[in-house]
Tab-separated table of C-alpha atoms in Angstrom:
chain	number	residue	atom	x	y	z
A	21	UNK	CA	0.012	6.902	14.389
A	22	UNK	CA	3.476	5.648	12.781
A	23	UNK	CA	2.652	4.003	9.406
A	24	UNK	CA	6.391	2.330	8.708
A	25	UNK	CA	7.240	1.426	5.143
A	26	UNK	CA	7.653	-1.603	4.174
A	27	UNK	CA	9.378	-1.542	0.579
A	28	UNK	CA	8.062	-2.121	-3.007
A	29	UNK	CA	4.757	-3.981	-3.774
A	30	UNK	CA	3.977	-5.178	-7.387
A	31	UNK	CA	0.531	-5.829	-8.628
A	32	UNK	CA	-0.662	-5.868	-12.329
A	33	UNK	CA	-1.185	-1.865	-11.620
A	34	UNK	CA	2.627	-1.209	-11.384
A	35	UNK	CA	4.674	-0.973	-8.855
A	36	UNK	CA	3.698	0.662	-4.865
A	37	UNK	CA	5.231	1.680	-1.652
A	38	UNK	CA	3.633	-0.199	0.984
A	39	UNK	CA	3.195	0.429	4.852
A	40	UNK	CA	2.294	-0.704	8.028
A	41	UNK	CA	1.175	0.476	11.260
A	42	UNK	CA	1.573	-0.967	15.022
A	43	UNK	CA	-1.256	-3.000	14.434
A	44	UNK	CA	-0.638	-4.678	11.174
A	45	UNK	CA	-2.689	-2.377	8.975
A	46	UNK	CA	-1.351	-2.110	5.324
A	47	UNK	CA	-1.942	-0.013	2.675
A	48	UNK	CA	0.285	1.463	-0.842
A	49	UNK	CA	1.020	4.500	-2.070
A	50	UNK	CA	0.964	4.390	-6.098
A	51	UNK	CA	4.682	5.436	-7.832
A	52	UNK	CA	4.611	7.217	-10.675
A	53	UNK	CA	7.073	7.539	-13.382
A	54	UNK	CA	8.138	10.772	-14.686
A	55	UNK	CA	7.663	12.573	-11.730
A	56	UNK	CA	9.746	13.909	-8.671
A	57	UNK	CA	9.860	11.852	-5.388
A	58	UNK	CA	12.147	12.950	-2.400
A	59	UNK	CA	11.347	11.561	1.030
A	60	UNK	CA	13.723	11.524	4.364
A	61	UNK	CA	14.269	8.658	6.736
A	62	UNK	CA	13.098	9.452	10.433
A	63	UNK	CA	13.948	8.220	13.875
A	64	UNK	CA	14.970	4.340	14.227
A	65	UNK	CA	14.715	1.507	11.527
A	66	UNK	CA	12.618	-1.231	12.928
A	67	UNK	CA	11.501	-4.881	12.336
A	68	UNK	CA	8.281	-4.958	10.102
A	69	UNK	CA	7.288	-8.093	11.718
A	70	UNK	CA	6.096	-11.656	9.156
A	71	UNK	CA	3.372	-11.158	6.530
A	72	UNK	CA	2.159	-14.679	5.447
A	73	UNK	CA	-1.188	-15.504	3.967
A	74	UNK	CA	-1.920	-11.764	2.898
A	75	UNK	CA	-1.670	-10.381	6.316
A	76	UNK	CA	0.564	-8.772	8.837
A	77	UNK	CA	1.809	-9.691	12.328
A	78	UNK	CA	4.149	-6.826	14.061
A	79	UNK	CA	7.104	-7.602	15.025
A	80	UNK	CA	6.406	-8.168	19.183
A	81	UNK	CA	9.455	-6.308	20.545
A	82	UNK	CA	9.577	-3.787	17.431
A	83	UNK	CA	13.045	-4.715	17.417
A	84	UNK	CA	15.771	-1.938	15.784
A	85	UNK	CA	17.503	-3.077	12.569
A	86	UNK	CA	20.710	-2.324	10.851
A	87	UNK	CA	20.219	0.368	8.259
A	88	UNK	CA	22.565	-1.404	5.903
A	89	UNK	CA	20.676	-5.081	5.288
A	90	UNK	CA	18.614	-5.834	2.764
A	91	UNK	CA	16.028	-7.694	5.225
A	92	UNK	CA	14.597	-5.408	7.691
A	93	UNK	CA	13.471	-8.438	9.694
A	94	UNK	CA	14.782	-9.387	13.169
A	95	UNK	CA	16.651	-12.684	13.511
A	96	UNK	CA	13.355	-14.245	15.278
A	97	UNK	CA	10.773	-12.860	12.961
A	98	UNK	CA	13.061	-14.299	10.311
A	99	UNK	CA	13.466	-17.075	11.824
A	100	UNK	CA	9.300	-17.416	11.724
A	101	UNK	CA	8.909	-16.482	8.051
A	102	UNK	CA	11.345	-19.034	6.844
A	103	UNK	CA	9.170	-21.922	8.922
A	104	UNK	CA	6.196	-21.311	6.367
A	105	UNK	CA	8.656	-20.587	3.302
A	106	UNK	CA	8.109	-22.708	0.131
A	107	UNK	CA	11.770	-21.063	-1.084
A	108	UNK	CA	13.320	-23.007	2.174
A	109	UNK	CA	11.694	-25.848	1.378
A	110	UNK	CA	9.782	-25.654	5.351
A	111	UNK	CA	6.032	-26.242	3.360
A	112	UNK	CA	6.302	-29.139	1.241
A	113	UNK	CA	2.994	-29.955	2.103
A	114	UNK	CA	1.518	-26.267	0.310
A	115	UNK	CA	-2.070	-27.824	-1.678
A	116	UNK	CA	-1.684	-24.942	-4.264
A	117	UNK	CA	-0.817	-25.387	-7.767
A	118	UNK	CA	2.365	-24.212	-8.742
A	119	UNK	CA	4.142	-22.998	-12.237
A	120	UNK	CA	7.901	-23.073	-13.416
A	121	UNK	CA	8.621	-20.364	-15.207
A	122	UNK	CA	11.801	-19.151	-17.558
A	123	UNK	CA	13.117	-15.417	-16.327
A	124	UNK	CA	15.565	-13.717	-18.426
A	125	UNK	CA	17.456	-10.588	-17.037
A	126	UNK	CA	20.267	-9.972	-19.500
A	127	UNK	CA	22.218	-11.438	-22.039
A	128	UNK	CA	23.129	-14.672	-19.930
A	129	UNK	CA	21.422	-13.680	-17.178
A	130	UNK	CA	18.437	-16.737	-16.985
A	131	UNK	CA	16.924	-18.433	-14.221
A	132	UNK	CA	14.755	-21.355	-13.657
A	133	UNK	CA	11.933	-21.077	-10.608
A	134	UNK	CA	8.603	-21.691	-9.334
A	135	UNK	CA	5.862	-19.614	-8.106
A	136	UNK	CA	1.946	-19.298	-6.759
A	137	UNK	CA	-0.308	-20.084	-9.591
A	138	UNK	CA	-2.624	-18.063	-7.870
A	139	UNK	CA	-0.169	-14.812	-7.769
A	140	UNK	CA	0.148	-14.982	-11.415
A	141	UNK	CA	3.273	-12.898	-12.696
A	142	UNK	CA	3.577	-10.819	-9.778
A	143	UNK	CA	7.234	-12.681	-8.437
A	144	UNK	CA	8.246	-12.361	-12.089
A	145	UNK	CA	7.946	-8.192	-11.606
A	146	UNK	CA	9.788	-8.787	-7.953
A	147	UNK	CA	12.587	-10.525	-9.285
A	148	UNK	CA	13.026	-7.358	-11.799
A	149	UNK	CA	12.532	-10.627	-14.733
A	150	UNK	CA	12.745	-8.187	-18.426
A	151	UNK	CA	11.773	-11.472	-20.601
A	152	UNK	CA	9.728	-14.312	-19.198
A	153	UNK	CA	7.583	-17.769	-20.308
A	154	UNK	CA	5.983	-20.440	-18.351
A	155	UNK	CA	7.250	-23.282	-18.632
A	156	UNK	CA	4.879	-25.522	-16.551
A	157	UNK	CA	2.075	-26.575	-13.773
A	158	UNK	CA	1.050	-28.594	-11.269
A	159	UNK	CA	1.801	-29.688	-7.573
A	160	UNK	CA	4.438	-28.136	-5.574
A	161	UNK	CA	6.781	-31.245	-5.252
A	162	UNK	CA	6.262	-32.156	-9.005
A	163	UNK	CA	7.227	-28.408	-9.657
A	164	UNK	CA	10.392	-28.336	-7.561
A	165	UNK	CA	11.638	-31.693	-8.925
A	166	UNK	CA	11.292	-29.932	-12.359
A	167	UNK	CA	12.645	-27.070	-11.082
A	168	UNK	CA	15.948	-28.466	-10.055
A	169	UNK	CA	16.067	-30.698	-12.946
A	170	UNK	CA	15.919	-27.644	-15.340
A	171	UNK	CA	18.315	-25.695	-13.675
A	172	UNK	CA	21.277	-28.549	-13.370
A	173	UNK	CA	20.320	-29.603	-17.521
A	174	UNK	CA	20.499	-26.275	-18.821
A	175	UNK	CA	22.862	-24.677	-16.020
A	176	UNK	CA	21.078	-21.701	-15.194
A	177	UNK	CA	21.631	-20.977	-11.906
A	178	UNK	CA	19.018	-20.800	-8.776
A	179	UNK	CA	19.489	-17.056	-8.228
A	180	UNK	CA	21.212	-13.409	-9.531
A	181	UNK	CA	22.389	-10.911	-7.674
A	182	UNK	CA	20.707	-7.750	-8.431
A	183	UNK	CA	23.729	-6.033	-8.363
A	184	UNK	CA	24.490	-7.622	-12.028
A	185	UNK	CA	20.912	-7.144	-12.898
A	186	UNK	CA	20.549	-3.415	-12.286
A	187	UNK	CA	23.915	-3.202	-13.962
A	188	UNK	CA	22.751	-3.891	-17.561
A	189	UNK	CA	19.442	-2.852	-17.445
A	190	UNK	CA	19.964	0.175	-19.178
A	191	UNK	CA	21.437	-1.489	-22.341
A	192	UNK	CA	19.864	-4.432	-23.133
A	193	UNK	CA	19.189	-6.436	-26.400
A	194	UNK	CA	16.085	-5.442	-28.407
A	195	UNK	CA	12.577	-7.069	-27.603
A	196	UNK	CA	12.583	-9.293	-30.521
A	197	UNK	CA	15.760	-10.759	-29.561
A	198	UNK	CA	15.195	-11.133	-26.131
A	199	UNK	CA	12.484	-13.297	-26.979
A	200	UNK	CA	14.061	-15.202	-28.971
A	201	UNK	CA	16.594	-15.518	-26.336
A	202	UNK	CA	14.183	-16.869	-24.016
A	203	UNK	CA	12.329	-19.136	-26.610
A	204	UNK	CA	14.804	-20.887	-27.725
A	205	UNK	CA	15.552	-22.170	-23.972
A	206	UNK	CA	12.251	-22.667	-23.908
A	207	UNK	CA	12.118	-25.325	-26.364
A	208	UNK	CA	15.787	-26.423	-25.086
A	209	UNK	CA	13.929	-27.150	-21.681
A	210	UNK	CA	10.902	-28.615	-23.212
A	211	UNK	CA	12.974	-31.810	-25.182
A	212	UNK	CA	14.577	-32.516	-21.714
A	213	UNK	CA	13.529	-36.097	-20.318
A	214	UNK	CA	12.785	-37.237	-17.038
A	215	UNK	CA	9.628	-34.061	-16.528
A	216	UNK	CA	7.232	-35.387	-13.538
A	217	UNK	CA	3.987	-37.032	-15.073
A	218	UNK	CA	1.925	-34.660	-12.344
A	219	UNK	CA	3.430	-31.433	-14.115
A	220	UNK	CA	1.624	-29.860	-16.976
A	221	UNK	CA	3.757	-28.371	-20.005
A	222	UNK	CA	2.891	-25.112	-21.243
A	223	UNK	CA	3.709	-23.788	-24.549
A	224	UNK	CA	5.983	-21.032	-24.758
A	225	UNK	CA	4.251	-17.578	-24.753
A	226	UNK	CA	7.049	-14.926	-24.037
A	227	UNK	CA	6.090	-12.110	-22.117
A	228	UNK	CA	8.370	-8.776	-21.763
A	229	UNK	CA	8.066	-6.126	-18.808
A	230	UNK	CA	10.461	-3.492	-20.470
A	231	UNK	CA	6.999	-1.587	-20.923
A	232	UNK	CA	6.726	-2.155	-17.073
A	233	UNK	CA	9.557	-1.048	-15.892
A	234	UNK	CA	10.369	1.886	-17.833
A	235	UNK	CA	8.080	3.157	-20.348
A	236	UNK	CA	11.056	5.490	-21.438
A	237	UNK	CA	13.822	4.081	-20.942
A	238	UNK	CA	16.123	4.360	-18.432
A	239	UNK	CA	19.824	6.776	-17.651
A	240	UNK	CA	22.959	4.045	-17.403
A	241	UNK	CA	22.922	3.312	-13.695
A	242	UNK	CA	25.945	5.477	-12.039
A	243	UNK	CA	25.113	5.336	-8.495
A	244	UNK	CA	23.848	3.351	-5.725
A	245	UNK	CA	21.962	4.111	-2.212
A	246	UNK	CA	23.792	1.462	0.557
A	247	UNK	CA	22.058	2.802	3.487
A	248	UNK	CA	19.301	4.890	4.512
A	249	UNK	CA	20.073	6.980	8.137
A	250	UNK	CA	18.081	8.831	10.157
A	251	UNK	CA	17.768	12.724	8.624
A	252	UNK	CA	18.688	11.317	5.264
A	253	UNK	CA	17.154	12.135	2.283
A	254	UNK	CA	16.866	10.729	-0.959
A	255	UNK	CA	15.177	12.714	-4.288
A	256	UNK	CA	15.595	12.701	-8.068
A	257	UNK	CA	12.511	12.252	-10.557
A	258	UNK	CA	11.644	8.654	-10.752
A	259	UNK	CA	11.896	7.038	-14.586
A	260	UNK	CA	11.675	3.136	-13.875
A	261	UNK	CA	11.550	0.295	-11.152
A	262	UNK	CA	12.147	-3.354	-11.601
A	263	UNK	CA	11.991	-6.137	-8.763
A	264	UNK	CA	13.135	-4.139	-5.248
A	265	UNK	CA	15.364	-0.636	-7.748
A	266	UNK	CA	14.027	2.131	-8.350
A	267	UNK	CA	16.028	4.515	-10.929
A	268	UNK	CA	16.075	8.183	-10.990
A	269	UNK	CA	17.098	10.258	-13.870
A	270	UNK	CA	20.305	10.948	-12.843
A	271	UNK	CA	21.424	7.543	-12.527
A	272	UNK	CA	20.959	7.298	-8.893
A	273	UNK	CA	19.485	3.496	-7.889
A	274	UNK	CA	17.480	3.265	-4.803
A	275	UNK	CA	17.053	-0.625	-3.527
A	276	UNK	CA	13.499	-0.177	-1.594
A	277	UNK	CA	14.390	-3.396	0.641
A	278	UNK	CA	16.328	-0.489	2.631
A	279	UNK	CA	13.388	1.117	3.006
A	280	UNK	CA	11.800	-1.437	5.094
A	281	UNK	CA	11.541	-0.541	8.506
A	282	UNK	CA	11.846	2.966	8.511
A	283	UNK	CA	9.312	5.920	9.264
A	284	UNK	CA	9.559	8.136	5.758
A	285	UNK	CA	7.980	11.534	5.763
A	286	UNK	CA	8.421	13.627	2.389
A	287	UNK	CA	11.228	15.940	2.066
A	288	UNK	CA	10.491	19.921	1.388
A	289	UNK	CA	11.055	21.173	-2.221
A	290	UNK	CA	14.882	21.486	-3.398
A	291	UNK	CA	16.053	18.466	-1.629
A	292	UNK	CA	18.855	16.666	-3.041
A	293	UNK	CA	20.051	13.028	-2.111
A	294	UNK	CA	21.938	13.016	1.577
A	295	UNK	CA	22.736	8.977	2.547
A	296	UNK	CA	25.684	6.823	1.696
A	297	UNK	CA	26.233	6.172	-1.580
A	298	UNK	CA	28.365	3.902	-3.709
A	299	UNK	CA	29.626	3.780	-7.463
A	300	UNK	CA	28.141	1.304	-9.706
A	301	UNK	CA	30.391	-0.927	-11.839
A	302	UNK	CA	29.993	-1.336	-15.608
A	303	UNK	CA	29.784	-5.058	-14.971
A	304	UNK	CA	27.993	-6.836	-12.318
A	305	UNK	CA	29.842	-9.130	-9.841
A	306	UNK	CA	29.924	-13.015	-10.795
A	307	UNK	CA	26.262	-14.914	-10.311
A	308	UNK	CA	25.360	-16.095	-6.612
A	309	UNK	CA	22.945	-15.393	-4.098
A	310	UNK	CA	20.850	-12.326	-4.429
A	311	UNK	CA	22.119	-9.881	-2.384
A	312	UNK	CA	22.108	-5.797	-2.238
A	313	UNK	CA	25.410	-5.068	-3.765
């Protein structure tokens, strides 16, 4: 049976590679840091299929993928996971209570956004956020008017590329200051007017994920995977992970939403890193969409 992977999975355990098989069956293999990991891509990249509601469905037509997006998804099972997505605005009508929280990546790297009250800080460790706070709770529509109002009062933007955040991970501002960083928007966001009457406040209680993400720090990133092919292989000893990267001691970044898709099978000892590969610059590109590189 072909178990296909289907990239990173956070929990409050740490980070996970997670798979699927034909029929929808998931489970995660734990990563841990410090030690070596080398694995080859084999055969065809292929459409995972939609998980919603904590299950899978497989992709019908097990559709082949490019090697080179960051979705592994096929344009119709896309199409069906943005029909139930709160982040495209196609579930207004979700019951569940929502928070808005404050997510600080870097030294003007901050974002305003809303999650699951119910999946706690788990999309704070997908988005790779260092330095975080809640900032409030309540209904979804009360949370995505606060949201937006937030984000155009302070002008943080709605998303950041991780190319800019895995480009200063590896020399950021002290904890103290990066909570200080993030409190002091806080309280910037908490004077604001015009909050919904249906949205809680919460008081500022920063949390940091440095601990997380690497316990030891981590090399200044040098290079980046693009694309996984069939045959290639990537290996290196793995020292952190935040949101979809995992780094390697050598500087070598790995984006697991490249992973998705493909049949992995672990690589024999001596292995050394065989797939595209591209230079990463000192500074990250200007803010926008999230996107790969």
């Amino acid at each position: 049976m072909t178990w296909r992977c289907t990239g990173i999975r956070w929990s409050a355990d740490g980070p996970a590679i997670g798979w699927c098989d034909p029929a929808g069956r998931e489970r995660a293999s734990a990563l841990g840091y410090g030690r070596p990991l080398a694995f080859g891509a084999r055969g065809e990249r292929r459409c995972p299929g939609v998980r919603r509601a904590g299950r899978r469905t497989p992709c019908p037509a097990a559709r082949t993928v490019p090697g080179r997006t960051g979705s592994a998804q096929c344009p119709e099972c896309a199409r069906l996971d943005r029909s139930f997505s709160v982040a495209a605005d196609t579930n207004a009508a979700d019951p569940r209570t929502y928070r808005v929280y404050l997510a600080w990546f870097g030294p003007g790297m901050v974002k305003v956004g809303i999650t699951a009250e119910e999946r706690g800080a788990v999309r704070l460790l997908e988005q790779g956020a260092v330095t975080w706070a809640w900032l409030g709770r309540g209904p979804l529509m009360a949370a995505r008017r606060t949201e937006e109002l937030l984000r155009a009062a302070l002008g943080v933007p709605d998303r950041i590329a991780y190319a800019r955040k895995r480009a200063v991970r590896a020399r950021l501002p002290e904890g103290p200051e990066r909570a200080r960083e993030v409190a002091e928007l806080h309280a910037r966001a908490a004077a604001l007017p015009g909050w919904p009457d249906s949205l809680e406040r919460v008081g500022c209680e920063v949390t940091d994920h440095a601990g997380v993400f690497w316990p030891a720090g981590l090399p200044d990133p040098a290079r980046v995977v693009t694309e996984l092919v069939p045959g290639g292989t990537v290996a290196g000893r793995l020292v952190g992970a935040a949101g979809p990267d995992l780094h390697f001691a050598d500087g070598l970044v790995l984006d697991t939403r490249l992973l998705s898709g493909w049949e992995l099978a672990a690589a024999p000892a001596g292995a050394v890193t065989d797939v595209p590969l591209a230079d990463i610059p000192p500074v990250g590109p200007p803010a926008g969409q999230d996107g790969l590189f």
